[in-house]
Amino acid sequence: MKTDINFTVNGEAVREAIEPRTSLADVLRDNLSLTGTHLGCEMGACGACLVLLDGAPVHACLVLAVQVAGQKIETIEGLNNSGLVADLQEQFHDRNALQCGFCTSGMLMSAHALLSQNSMPSRPEIRDALSGNYCRCTGYEAIVDAISATAERRSKIVEGVQ
Ligand code: FES
Ligand code: FES
């Protein structure tokens, strides 16, 4: 039997009738056509499905949609449209930190969450923050470079150097 749930996705109120066993990832992708949230392992291991739940990254494959009733979800589409990760995206592009791109939305989610908490992370801290994100193309070094360069650039903007 389907249940009605109300929640917010990328700032917009959503009401969906869903089976209680449906994952948040499936609702985002299948009901709302937000296919930037990728599904890789569907068991919380790869990080391709990361979304922000009230600002904190969560695995959308492990969260039941009914659990987010009344809460705020942000997906890669929301971060992209707001421009909040535009500089990260630019660095990923410039440094070849994406190959097939399957892991990229999850990587950007982790990077955004990290830089929101720690504006100048060390490379080990970046690696630690990405430890739950798998890149099957193994482009980790370039991804760490891109995140580190973004942090550097942001700090220069704050200091008024650029
Ligand atoms: S699909 Fe959710 S962690 Fe892999
Ligand atoms: S770029 Fe292909 S999985 Fe990461």
Tab-separated table of C-alpha atoms and ligand atoms in Angstrom:
chain	number	residue	atom	x	y	z
A	1	MET	CA	0.000	0.000	0.000
A	2	LYS	CA	1.333	3.432	-0.925
A	3	THR	CA	1.946	6.182	1.607
A	4	ASP	CA	1.943	9.914	0.900
A	5	ILE	CA	5.123	11.684	1.909
A	6	ASN	CA	5.973	15.379	1.815
A	7	PHE	CA	9.537	16.627	1.747
A	8	THR	CA	11.642	19.318	0.129
A	9	VAL	CA	14.011	18.640	-2.744
A	10	ASN	CA	16.337	21.394	-3.918
A	11	GLY	CA	14.109	23.984	-2.294
A	12	GLU	CA	10.868	22.716	-3.827
A	13	ALA	CA	8.075	21.054	-1.882
A	14	VAL	CA	7.398	17.517	-3.104
A	15	ARG	CA	4.494	15.188	-2.392
A	16	GLU	CA	4.771	11.601	-3.571
A	17	ALA	CA	2.730	8.450	-3.053
A	18	ILE	CA	5.246	5.633	-2.535
A	19	GLU	CA	5.605	2.113	-1.246
A	20	PRO	CA	7.180	2.247	2.258
A	21	ARG	CA	10.068	0.012	1.072
A	22	THR	CA	11.141	2.456	-1.652
A	23	SER	CA	14.580	3.990	-1.229
A	24	LEU	CA	15.169	7.712	-1.415
A	25	ALA	CA	17.473	7.118	-4.397
A	26	ASP	CA	14.691	5.391	-6.325
A	27	VAL	CA	12.204	8.175	-5.583
A	28	LEU	CA	14.688	10.831	-6.668
A	29	ARG	CA	15.563	9.006	-9.877
A	30	ASP	CA	12.308	7.337	-10.856
A	31	ASN	CA	9.614	9.672	-9.514
A	32	LEU	CA	11.400	13.012	-9.735
A	33	SER	CA	13.754	12.322	-12.693
A	34	LEU	CA	16.742	13.583	-10.674
A	35	THR	CA	19.133	11.110	-12.261
A	36	GLY	CA	22.289	12.939	-11.148
A	37	THR	CA	22.046	10.798	-8.009
A	38	HIS	CA	23.694	7.645	-9.307
A	39	LEU	CA	23.155	4.094	-8.133
A	40	GLY	CA	26.238	1.894	-8.091
A	41	CYS	CA	26.415	-0.701	-5.335
A	42	GLU	CA	23.014	-0.048	-3.693
A	43	MET	CA	24.563	-1.102	-0.370
A	44	GLY	CA	26.242	2.007	1.008
A	45	ALA	CA	29.736	1.206	-0.222
A	46	CYS	CA	30.431	3.343	-3.309
A	47	GLY	CA	29.111	6.836	-2.519
A	48	ALA	CA	27.642	7.403	-5.982
A	49	CYS	CA	24.217	8.089	-4.460
A	50	LEU	CA	25.211	10.705	-1.871
A	51	VAL	CA	22.715	13.513	-1.283
A	52	LEU	CA	22.488	16.091	1.479
A	53	LEU	CA	19.828	15.500	4.141
A	54	ASP	CA	19.373	18.678	6.131
A	55	GLY	CA	22.922	19.589	5.065
A	56	ALA	CA	24.654	16.284	5.912
A	57	PRO	CA	25.701	13.738	3.266
A	58	VAL	CA	23.716	10.481	3.362
A	59	HIS	CA	23.575	7.422	1.119
A	60	ALA	CA	20.279	7.737	-0.726
A	61	CYS	CA	20.371	3.997	-1.471
A	62	LEU	CA	20.233	3.187	2.248
A	63	VAL	CA	17.604	5.735	3.273
A	64	LEU	CA	13.946	4.893	2.880
A	65	ALA	CA	12.005	7.726	1.297
A	66	VAL	CA	9.483	7.608	4.156
A	67	GLN	CA	12.334	8.485	6.540
A	68	VAL	CA	12.819	11.915	4.959
A	69	ALA	CA	9.225	13.082	5.419
A	70	GLY	CA	9.288	16.746	6.417
A	71	GLN	CA	13.036	17.081	5.764
A	72	LYS	CA	15.190	18.871	3.223
A	73	ILE	CA	17.094	17.015	0.525
A	74	GLU	CA	19.620	18.537	-1.787
A	75	THR	CA	20.829	16.669	-4.851
A	76	ILE	CA	23.601	17.395	-7.311
A	77	GLU	CA	21.044	19.161	-9.506
A	78	GLY	CA	20.325	21.605	-6.669
A	79	LEU	CA	24.005	22.277	-5.996
A	80	ASN	CA	24.607	22.688	-9.714
A	81	ASN	CA	21.713	25.114	-10.248
A	82	SER	CA	22.638	27.222	-7.230
A	83	GLY	CA	26.209	27.611	-8.494
A	84	LEU	CA	27.528	26.524	-5.104
A	85	VAL	CA	29.867	23.951	-6.639
A	86	ALA	CA	30.659	25.812	-9.869
A	87	ASP	CA	34.295	26.324	-8.853
A	88	LEU	CA	34.656	22.681	-7.815
A	89	GLN	CA	33.154	21.581	-11.130
A	90	GLU	CA	35.574	23.847	-12.994
A	91	GLN	CA	38.560	22.362	-11.168
A	92	PHE	CA	37.313	18.793	-11.740
A	93	HIS	CA	37.038	19.626	-15.439
A	94	ASP	CA	40.369	21.439	-15.727
A	95	ARG	CA	42.315	18.754	-13.854
A	96	ASN	CA	40.745	15.750	-15.578
A	97	ALA	CA	39.240	14.672	-12.271
A	98	LEU	CA	36.390	12.966	-14.060
A	99	GLN	CA	36.661	10.229	-16.621
A	100	CYS	CA	33.422	8.283	-17.097
A	101	GLY	CA	31.772	10.660	-14.594
A	102	PHE	CA	29.797	7.969	-12.776
A	103	CYS	CA	31.294	8.794	-9.380
A	104	THR	CA	31.433	12.551	-9.936
A	105	SER	CA	28.159	13.664	-8.399
A	106	GLY	CA	28.935	11.716	-5.204
A	107	MET	CA	32.491	13.106	-5.191
A	108	LEU	CA	31.150	16.646	-5.519
A	109	MET	CA	28.718	16.027	-2.668
A	110	SER	CA	31.527	14.817	-0.403
A	111	ALA	CA	33.813	17.659	-1.479
A	112	HIS	CA	31.109	20.266	-0.905
A	113	ALA	CA	30.295	18.851	2.541
A	114	LEU	CA	34.010	18.770	3.452
A	115	LEU	CA	34.720	22.343	2.334
A	116	SER	CA	31.607	23.556	4.178
A	117	GLN	CA	33.136	22.206	7.399
A	118	ASN	CA	36.837	22.704	6.718
A	119	SER	CA	37.749	25.492	4.321
A	120	MET	CA	41.407	24.466	3.973
A	121	PRO	CA	41.659	20.677	4.327
A	122	SER	CA	45.012	18.929	4.018
A	123	ARG	CA	45.411	16.238	1.354
A	124	PRO	CA	45.086	13.467	3.984
A	125	GLU	CA	41.879	15.124	5.215
A	126	ILE	CA	40.541	15.246	1.652
A	127	ARG	CA	41.419	11.587	1.161
A	128	ASP	CA	39.735	10.742	4.428
A	129	ALA	CA	36.564	12.634	3.394
A	130	LEU	CA	36.526	10.699	0.099
A	131	SER	CA	37.155	7.323	1.705
A	132	GLY	CA	33.539	6.293	1.081
A	133	ASN	CA	33.561	7.359	-2.576
A	134	TYR	CA	34.751	4.813	-5.122
A	135	CYS	CA	36.075	5.907	-8.487
A	136	ARG	CA	36.194	2.873	-10.751
A	137	CYS	CA	38.305	4.908	-13.169
A	138	THR	CA	40.770	5.375	-10.265
A	139	GLY	CA	41.228	9.106	-10.807
A	140	TYR	CA	41.761	9.793	-7.124
A	141	GLU	CA	44.921	11.883	-7.379
A	142	ALA	CA	43.304	14.349	-9.788
A	143	ILE	CA	40.161	14.515	-7.635
A	144	VAL	CA	42.215	15.390	-4.544
A	145	ASP	CA	44.099	17.975	-6.649
A	146	ALA	CA	40.809	19.552	-7.771
A	147	ILE	CA	39.415	19.813	-4.247
A	148	SER	CA	42.671	21.157	-2.873
A	149	ALA	CA	42.908	23.756	-5.663
A	150	THR	CA	39.309	24.845	-5.021
A	151	ALA	CA	40.047	25.359	-1.323
A	152	GLU	CA	43.135	27.373	-2.241
A	153	ARG	CA	41.215	29.539	-4.685
A	154	ARG	CA	38.400	30.177	-2.240
A	155	SER	CA	40.864	31.232	0.451
A	156	LYS	CA	42.479	33.705	-1.959
A	157	ILE	CA	39.073	35.177	-2.810
A	158	VAL	CA	38.301	35.567	0.908
A	159	GLU	CA	41.676	37.286	1.407
A	160	GLY	CA	40.955	39.531	-1.588
A	161	VAL	CA	44.025	38.333	-3.470
A	162	GLN	CA	41.999	37.491	-6.589
B	1	FES	S1	24.703	3.227	-4.551
B	1	FES	FE1	24.563	4.033	-2.580
B	1	FES	S2	26.544	3.792	-1.778
B	1	FES	FE2	26.649	2.819	-3.700
B	2	FES	S1	35.319	8.911	-13.155
B	2	FES	FE1	34.607	6.932	-13.643
B	2	FES	S2	34.075	6.077	-11.754
B	2	FES	FE2	35.031	7.917	-11.239
